[in-house]
Tab-separated table of C-alpha atoms and ligand atoms in Angstrom:
chain	number	residue	atom	x	y	z
A	1	ALA	CA	28.114	3.536	-12.536
A	2	LEU	CA	24.934	3.991	-10.517
A	3	PRO	CA	21.706	3.533	-12.530
A	4	THR	CA	19.478	6.433	-13.614
A	5	LEU	CA	16.004	6.496	-11.984
A	6	ALA	CA	12.828	8.225	-13.249
A	7	VAL	CA	9.950	8.962	-10.867
A	8	VAL	CA	6.701	9.298	-12.876
A	9	GLY	CA	4.009	11.185	-10.975
A	10	ALA	CA	6.557	12.900	-8.812
A	11	THR	CA	4.242	15.641	-7.594
A	12	GLY	CA	1.264	13.457	-6.578
A	13	ALA	CA	0.485	12.184	-3.065
A	14	VAL	CA	2.647	9.057	-3.424
A	15	GLY	CA	5.304	10.753	-5.542
A	16	THR	CA	5.814	13.377	-2.785
A	17	VAL	CA	6.422	10.635	-0.227
A	18	MET	CA	8.748	8.926	-2.710
A	19	CYS	CA	10.950	12.058	-2.880
A	20	GLU	CA	11.071	12.112	0.929
A	21	LEU	CA	12.031	8.457	0.981
A	22	LEU	CA	14.750	8.907	-1.633
A	23	THR	CA	16.178	11.642	0.557
A	24	GLY	CA	16.249	9.407	3.637
A	25	ARG	CA	17.315	6.045	2.208
A	26	ARG	CA	20.813	4.842	1.318
A	27	ASN	CA	21.583	6.279	-2.090
A	28	VAL	CA	21.825	3.767	-4.896
A	29	TRP	CA	20.965	6.023	-7.791
A	30	GLY	CA	22.960	8.128	-10.243
A	31	GLU	CA	20.685	10.721	-11.888
A	32	ILE	CA	17.120	11.062	-10.626
A	33	ARG	CA	14.641	12.406	-13.145
A	34	LEU	CA	11.285	13.621	-11.926
A	35	LEU	CA	8.462	13.366	-14.497
A	36	ALA	CA	4.838	14.508	-14.330
A	37	SER	CA	1.927	15.793	-16.330
A	38	GLU	CA	1.950	19.221	-18.017
A	39	ARG	CA	0.557	21.158	-15.062
A	40	SER	CA	3.476	20.268	-12.836
A	41	VAL	CA	6.241	20.775	-15.359
A	42	GLY	CA	8.865	23.295	-14.246
A	43	ARG	CA	8.043	22.877	-10.515
A	44	ARG	CA	11.132	22.580	-8.319
A	45	VAL	CA	11.103	19.658	-5.919
A	46	ARG	CA	13.725	18.793	-3.307
A	47	CYS	CA	14.800	15.196	-3.626
A	48	ARG	CA	17.951	13.574	-2.166
A	49	GLY	CA	19.260	16.977	-1.132
A	50	GLU	CA	19.061	18.324	-4.670
A	51	GLU	CA	16.579	20.746	-6.136
A	52	LEU	CA	15.137	18.976	-9.200
A	53	VAL	CA	13.005	20.558	-11.928
A	54	VAL	CA	9.984	18.408	-12.914
A	55	GLN	CA	10.087	17.439	-16.557
A	56	ALA	CA	7.295	16.526	-18.953
A	57	LEU	CA	6.217	12.933	-19.392
A	58	THR	CA	7.373	12.219	-22.926
A	59	PRO	CA	8.832	9.104	-24.627
A	60	GLU	CA	12.231	10.838	-24.865
A	61	ALA	CA	12.267	11.549	-21.137
A	62	PHE	CA	12.971	7.797	-20.617
A	63	ASP	CA	16.112	7.779	-22.744
A	64	GLY	CA	19.022	6.663	-20.582
A	65	VAL	CA	16.672	5.705	-17.728
A	66	GLN	CA	17.242	2.179	-16.288
A	67	VAL	CA	14.458	2.084	-13.729
A	68	ALA	CA	11.192	4.056	-13.951
A	69	MET	CA	8.843	4.098	-10.978
A	70	PHE	CA	5.193	4.940	-11.760
A	71	ASP	CA	2.980	6.560	-9.087
A	72	VAL	CA	0.093	7.550	-11.361
A	73	PRO	CA	-3.509	6.432	-12.070
A	74	ASP	CA	-4.077	3.017	-13.747
A	75	GLU	CA	-4.755	4.420	-17.242
A	76	VAL	CA	-1.570	6.531	-17.214
A	77	SER	CA	0.557	3.503	-16.193
A	78	ALA	CA	-1.186	1.316	-18.715
A	79	GLU	CA	-0.133	3.749	-21.450
A	80	TRP	CA	3.309	4.860	-20.300
A	81	ALA	CA	4.929	1.869	-18.534
A	82	PRO	CA	5.229	-0.002	-21.885
A	83	ILE	CA	6.694	3.178	-23.463
A	84	ALA	CA	9.317	3.336	-20.712
A	85	VAL	CA	10.173	-0.322	-21.323
A	86	ALA	CA	10.407	0.252	-25.081
A	87	ARG	CA	12.961	3.003	-24.317
A	88	GLY	CA	15.089	0.620	-22.277
A	89	ALA	CA	13.840	1.018	-18.685
A	90	ILE	CA	12.453	-1.508	-16.257
A	91	ALA	CA	9.102	-0.207	-14.953
A	92	VAL	CA	8.042	-0.559	-11.319
A	93	ASP	CA	4.399	0.253	-11.287
A	94	ASN	CA	2.323	1.180	-8.289
A	95	SER	CA	-1.030	1.293	-10.103
A	96	GLY	CA	-3.485	-1.570	-10.539
A	97	ALA	CA	-2.930	-1.806	-14.310
A	98	PHE	CA	-0.555	-4.795	-14.360
A	99	ARG	CA	-0.859	-6.477	-10.966
A	100	MET	CA	-2.791	-9.521	-12.135
A	101	ASP	CA	-1.000	-9.893	-15.472
A	102	ARG	CA	0.591	-13.401	-15.513
A	103	ASP	CA	3.756	-11.991	-17.049
A	104	VAL	CA	4.179	-9.272	-14.376
A	105	PRO	CA	5.453	-10.272	-10.915
A	106	LEU	CA	3.778	-8.770	-7.876
A	107	VAL	CA	6.664	-8.227	-5.500
A	108	VAL	CA	6.905	-7.567	-1.768
A	109	PRO	CA	10.630	-7.604	-0.997
A	110	GLU	CA	10.177	-9.139	2.471
A	111	ILE	CA	8.226	-12.054	0.947
A	112	ASN	CA	9.130	-12.836	-2.676
A	113	PRO	CA	12.162	-10.788	-3.676
A	114	GLU	CA	13.332	-13.500	-6.089
A	115	GLN	CA	10.335	-12.644	-8.306
A	116	VAL	CA	11.937	-9.358	-9.519
A	117	ARG	CA	13.938	-11.361	-12.008
A	118	ASN	CA	10.823	-12.987	-13.447
A	119	ARG	CA	9.738	-10.012	-15.613
A	120	PRO	CA	9.109	-10.987	-19.232
A	121	ARG	CA	7.319	-7.654	-19.938
A	122	GLY	CA	9.961	-5.561	-18.219
A	123	ILE	CA	7.330	-4.488	-15.692
A	124	ILE	CA	7.134	-5.281	-12.005
A	125	ALA	CA	3.963	-4.428	-10.022
A	126	ASN	CA	3.557	-3.095	-6.528
A	127	ALA	CA	0.562	-4.296	-4.550
A	128	ASN	CA	-2.361	-2.256	-3.351
A	129	CYS	CA	-1.894	-0.415	-0.059
A	130	THR	CA	-4.361	-2.476	1.943
A	131	THR	CA	-2.881	-5.732	0.831
A	132	LEU	CA	0.610	-4.521	1.584
A	133	ALA	CA	-0.122	-3.386	5.122
A	134	MET	CA	-1.599	-6.801	5.943
A	135	ILE	CA	0.527	-9.230	3.881
A	136	VAL	CA	3.830	-8.352	5.529
A	137	ALA	CA	2.374	-9.695	8.801
A	138	VAL	CA	0.472	-12.585	7.279
A	139	ALA	CA	3.422	-14.091	5.345
A	140	PRO	CA	5.576	-15.061	8.380
A	141	LEU	CA	2.486	-16.631	9.955
A	142	HIS	CA	1.852	-18.565	6.753
A	143	ARG	CA	5.462	-19.847	6.855
A	144	GLU	CA	4.966	-21.009	10.380
A	145	TYR	CA	1.502	-22.576	10.203
A	146	GLY	CA	0.339	-22.847	6.539
A	147	LEU	CA	-2.434	-20.332	5.681
A	148	ARG	CA	-5.788	-21.636	4.528
A	149	GLU	CA	-8.217	-18.699	4.869
A	150	LEU	CA	-8.414	-15.002	5.555
A	151	VAL	CA	-11.531	-13.186	6.841
A	152	LEU	CA	-10.878	-9.502	7.256
A	153	ALA	CA	-12.241	-6.009	7.577
A	154	SER	CA	-10.167	-2.933	6.634
A	155	TYR	CA	-10.177	0.476	8.186
A	156	GLN	CA	-8.821	2.634	5.326
A	157	ALA	CA	-7.443	6.137	5.619
A	158	VAL	CA	-8.726	8.904	3.403
A	159	SER	CA	-5.297	9.570	1.794
A	160	GLY	CA	-5.775	6.253	0.007
A	161	ALA	CA	-8.129	8.222	-2.224
A	162	GLY	CA	-5.438	10.876	-2.870
A	163	GLN	CA	-4.966	14.436	-1.736
A	164	SER	CA	-8.581	15.263	-2.458
A	165	GLY	CA	-9.632	12.692	0.134
A	166	VAL	CA	-7.454	14.363	2.764
A	167	ASP	CA	-8.790	17.804	1.823
A	168	ILE	CA	-12.449	16.810	2.062
A	169	LEU	CA	-11.994	15.158	5.492
A	170	HIS	CA	-10.359	18.302	6.901
A	171	ASP	CA	-13.053	20.488	5.309
A	172	GLN	CA	-15.782	18.377	6.849
A	173	LEU	CA	-14.120	18.226	10.229
A	174	THR	CA	-14.021	22.048	10.254
A	175	LYS	CA	-17.732	22.161	9.415
A	176	VAL	CA	-18.729	19.787	12.228
A	177	ALA	CA	-16.319	21.029	14.891
A	178	GLY	CA	-17.826	22.475	17.981
A	179	ASP	CA	-21.453	21.370	17.389
A	180	ARG	CA	-21.867	18.862	20.195
A	181	ALA	CA	-25.370	17.904	19.098
A	182	LEU	CA	-24.160	16.516	15.799
A	183	GLY	CA	-24.319	12.737	15.317
A	184	SER	CA	-27.378	12.258	17.410
A	185	ARG	CA	-30.076	12.535	14.733
A	186	THR	CA	-30.390	10.865	11.349
A	187	GLY	CA	-29.213	13.111	8.598
A	188	ASP	CA	-27.690	15.798	10.797
A	189	VAL	CA	-24.081	15.074	9.768
A	190	ARG	CA	-25.000	14.969	6.087
A	191	GLN	CA	-26.664	18.326	6.473
A	192	ALA	CA	-23.691	19.849	8.315
A	193	VAL	CA	-21.121	18.788	5.774
A	194	GLY	CA	-23.164	19.648	2.667
A	195	ASP	CA	-23.161	18.158	-0.823
A	196	ASP	CA	-19.433	18.141	-1.543
A	197	LEU	CA	-18.299	14.615	-0.576
A	198	GLY	CA	-15.030	14.689	-2.523
A	199	PRO	CA	-14.046	11.245	-3.741
A	200	PHE	CA	-16.306	9.482	-1.218
A	201	PRO	CA	-19.931	8.247	-1.525
A	202	ALA	CA	-20.853	9.575	1.931
A	203	PRO	CA	-19.534	12.027	4.591
A	204	MET	CA	-16.281	10.941	6.267
A	205	ALA	CA	-16.456	13.221	9.261
A	206	LEU	CA	-18.089	11.495	12.313
A	207	ASN	CA	-18.705	8.470	10.116
A	208	VAL	CA	-17.395	5.215	8.654
A	209	VAL	CA	-18.188	4.190	5.072
A	210	PRO	CA	-18.215	0.525	4.165
A	211	TRP	CA	-17.022	1.146	0.654
A	212	ALA	CA	-13.709	1.697	-1.142
A	213	GLY	CA	-13.019	1.522	-4.844
A	214	SER	CA	-15.646	0.707	-7.455
A	215	LEU	CA	-18.362	-1.909	-7.882
A	216	ALA	CA	-16.967	-5.282	-8.981
A	217	ASP	CA	-18.957	-8.508	-9.418
A	218	SER	CA	-21.833	-9.678	-7.167
A	219	GLY	CA	-21.693	-6.719	-4.775
A	220	TRP	CA	-17.981	-6.959	-3.949
A	221	SER	CA	-15.924	-3.743	-4.244
A	222	SER	CA	-12.799	-3.532	-6.428
A	223	GLU	CA	-10.779	-2.989	-3.215
A	224	GLU	CA	-12.077	-6.249	-1.757
A	225	MET	CA	-11.262	-8.124	-4.927
A	226	LYS	CA	-7.721	-6.651	-4.899
A	227	ILE	CA	-6.978	-7.929	-1.436
A	228	ARG	CA	-8.202	-11.386	-2.373
A	229	ASN	CA	-6.399	-11.681	-5.756
A	230	GLU	CA	-3.214	-9.951	-4.685
A	231	SER	CA	-2.843	-12.003	-1.479
A	232	ARG	CA	-3.203	-15.196	-3.480
A	233	LYS	CA	-0.613	-14.073	-6.021
A	234	ILE	CA	1.992	-12.795	-3.542
A	235	LEU	CA	1.789	-15.876	-1.283
A	236	GLY	CA	1.598	-18.278	-4.295
A	237	LEU	CA	-1.731	-19.735	-2.940
A	238	PRO	CA	-4.121	-19.610	-5.903
A	239	ASP	CA	-6.948	-21.272	-3.894
A	240	LEU	CA	-6.636	-19.243	-0.680
A	241	LYS	CA	-10.073	-18.414	0.685
A	242	VAL	CA	-10.378	-14.670	1.237
A	243	SER	CA	-13.432	-12.718	2.393
A	244	ALA	CA	-12.799	-8.962	2.836
A	245	THR	CA	-15.012	-6.025	3.825
A	246	CYS	CA	-13.294	-2.736	3.014
A	247	VAL	CA	-14.252	0.281	5.082
A	248	ARG	CA	-13.176	3.945	4.859
A	249	VAL	CA	-12.646	5.664	8.168
A	250	PRO	CA	-11.883	9.303	9.157
A	251	VAL	CA	-8.077	8.737	9.500
A	252	VAL	CA	-5.712	10.789	7.348
A	253	THR	CA	-3.023	8.213	6.705
A	254	ALA	CA	-2.351	4.522	7.693
A	255	HIS	CA	-4.672	1.675	6.706
A	256	SER	CA	-5.596	-0.891	9.330
A	257	VAL	CA	-6.942	-4.393	8.901
A	258	ALA	CA	-8.648	-6.718	11.463
A	259	VAL	CA	-7.699	-10.240	10.392
A	260	HIS	CA	-9.111	-13.678	11.201
A	261	ALA	CA	-6.552	-16.117	9.683
A	262	VAL	CA	-7.196	-19.902	9.558
A	263	PHE	CA	-4.191	-22.177	9.241
A	264	ALA	CA	-3.485	-25.856	8.406
A	265	THR	CA	-2.096	-26.589	11.892
A	266	GLU	CA	-2.887	-25.513	15.448
A	267	VAL	CA	-1.540	-22.136	16.387
A	268	ASP	CA	-0.601	-20.429	19.626
A	269	ALA	CA	-0.502	-16.756	20.244
A	270	GLU	CA	2.998	-16.684	21.750
A	271	GLY	CA	4.359	-18.717	18.806
A	272	ALA	CA	2.710	-16.212	16.433
A	273	ARG	CA	4.276	-13.294	18.366
A	274	GLU	CA	7.687	-14.942	18.169
A	275	ALA	CA	7.339	-15.422	14.363
A	276	LEU	CA	6.326	-11.753	14.009
A	277	ARG	CA	9.070	-10.438	16.318
A	278	ASN	CA	11.618	-11.921	13.959
A	279	ALA	CA	9.924	-10.984	10.695
A	280	PRO	CA	11.321	-8.236	8.436
A	281	GLY	CA	9.128	-5.187	7.977
A	282	VAL	CA	6.990	-5.891	11.090
A	283	ILE	CA	6.871	-4.269	14.479
A	284	LEU	CA	5.065	-6.082	17.244
A	285	VAL	CA	2.943	-3.779	19.458
A	286	ASP	CA	0.893	-6.113	21.614
A	287	ASP	CA	0.506	-5.178	25.179
A	288	PRO	CA	-3.145	-4.301	25.780
A	289	ALA	CA	-2.652	-4.125	29.564
A	290	ALA	CA	-0.219	-1.270	28.997
A	291	GLY	CA	-2.530	0.320	26.411
A	292	GLU	CA	-0.169	-0.611	23.556
A	293	PHE	CA	-1.962	-1.398	20.284
A	294	PRO	CA	-1.130	-0.848	16.601
A	295	MET	CA	-2.794	2.432	15.625
A	296	PRO	CA	-2.673	4.799	12.626
A	297	ILE	CA	-1.619	7.774	14.721
A	298	ASP	CA	1.546	5.913	15.675
A	299	ALA	CA	2.201	3.995	12.500
A	300	VAL	CA	1.910	7.033	10.152
A	301	GLY	CA	5.274	8.180	8.836
A	302	THR	CA	6.937	4.880	9.728
A	303	ASP	CA	8.140	1.986	7.550
A	304	PRO	CA	6.889	-1.251	9.185
A	305	SER	CA	3.472	-2.816	9.538
A	306	TRP	CA	2.459	-2.600	13.173
A	307	VAL	CA	0.834	-5.804	14.481
A	308	GLY	CA	-0.947	-6.507	17.758
A	309	ARG	CA	-4.090	-7.805	19.505
A	310	ILE	CA	-2.858	-11.335	18.664
A	311	ARG	CA	-5.249	-13.969	20.064
A	312	ARG	CA	-5.937	-17.584	19.279
A	313	ALA	CA	-9.565	-17.843	18.142
A	314	LEU	CA	-11.802	-19.108	20.957
A	315	ASP	CA	-13.676	-21.593	18.711
A	316	ASP	CA	-10.940	-22.785	16.424
A	317	PRO	CA	-7.427	-23.836	17.567
A	318	ARG	CA	-6.172	-23.350	14.000
A	319	ALA	CA	-7.189	-19.696	13.756
A	320	LEU	CA	-5.589	-16.390	14.890
A	321	ASP	CA	-7.185	-12.989	15.212
A	322	PHE	CA	-5.002	-9.850	15.041
A	323	PHE	CA	-4.899	-6.215	14.015
A	324	VAL	CA	-2.420	-4.661	11.601
A	325	THR	CA	-1.758	-0.928	10.811
A	326	GLY	CA	0.645	0.358	8.142
A	327	ASP	CA	1.272	3.659	6.451
A	328	ASN	CA	-0.562	3.427	3.150
A	329	LEU	CA	1.620	5.975	1.427
A	330	ARG	CA	4.920	4.466	2.569
A	331	LYS	CA	4.888	0.595	2.750
A	332	GLY	CA	1.521	0.701	1.060
A	333	ALA	CA	2.940	2.567	-1.953
A	334	ALA	CA	6.196	4.572	-2.128
A	335	LEU	CA	8.387	2.454	0.184
A	336	ASN	CA	7.538	-0.916	-1.408
A	337	THR	CA	8.124	0.585	-4.885
A	338	ALA	CA	11.470	2.032	-3.681
A	339	GLN	CA	12.479	-1.337	-2.153
A	340	ILE	CA	11.712	-3.140	-5.470
A	341	ALA	CA	13.654	-0.472	-7.417
A	342	GLU	CA	16.598	-0.875	-4.998
A	343	LEU	CA	16.695	-4.633	-5.761
A	344	LEU	CA	16.928	-3.664	-9.415
A	345	ALA	CA	19.612	-1.093	-8.734
A	346	LYS	CA	21.692	-3.817	-7.145
A	347	GLU	CA	21.228	-6.079	-10.171
A	348	LEU	CA	22.005	-3.274	-12.628
A	349	ARG	CA	25.047	-1.735	-10.941
A	350	THR	CA	28.069	-1.832	-13.174
A	351	PRO	CA	31.527	-1.847	-11.609
B	401	2RA	C1	-7.534	3.265	-1.313
B	401	2RA	N1	-6.311	1.289	-1.825
B	401	2RA	O1	-7.211	3.220	-0.141
B	401	2RA	C2	-6.740	2.500	-2.344
B	401	2RA	C3	-5.640	3.302	-2.906
B	401	2RA	N2	-4.860	2.595	-3.799
B	401	2RA	O2	-8.459	3.919	-1.755
């Protein structure tokens, strides 16, 4: 029999993409149960060609469920993933609640699929969207050359902050549209967009904001710490040097990362391209002469990480510079979760 799947947070930004993905991917599931908070209960959602009614998130809702995907805020996962496990499910969690737990594997199926079996708590974690977009491209280069250090800057889309991030960007773009004088005087954009900044600390229209997440130690943001800690865990390199600057940009969906990667051995750009051409989950888009670069407007709605602008560093023969773009709601969230869950479905399938 095919296993039963629960999708917790089915009506949120990532949950919505999850239902689209479940419709398009090869079906490995028996029953699919959509769960959400009270205000979404009773909503009808199309998923895998069926019209499903959203049910309340209760302990009993997990009875008979073998795999439960969580696309909810950290505190909801922290409370409910253990409840799902106690009811017999394996939890695949897309929040930050368990990622750094020693007893919870952090799985990227293209990189460390064997880790799904190493789950003493019955929970498997999905990495943060910025880490995921980048790491799928970094791992094959690490296998080729031996990674020593990452220096990077992110260009993160507003949908990373949820639907309210997308809404505020569109509202602000409407407010600034047509005024060709805007952006030429200090404060003029702030004045035009007004006080409602949604989930961001500054206006997103006509701006970039060097901040994502919350304040962590010594001036680093939580988002910057996530990239560092998660890259180390996924690659199994506890001492990897990582310096990240996370920046929010006025893009709706698809996070980008400019990466300077230092390796143990000398690198060459063509060798790196070859490694990436053959890597799962990566598409090489690297022909600047033809105007072909990895960009959010092309990567959005697609599965792979788009990689390009690959150059050997001018001052270090062991370093590569490149640019990666990936859909933060797909590979960065729903797709990676679905891929992990599919590995479990294969393991659980009974003849
Ligand atoms: C962001 N990485 O882009 C976060 C979402 N998990 O804000």
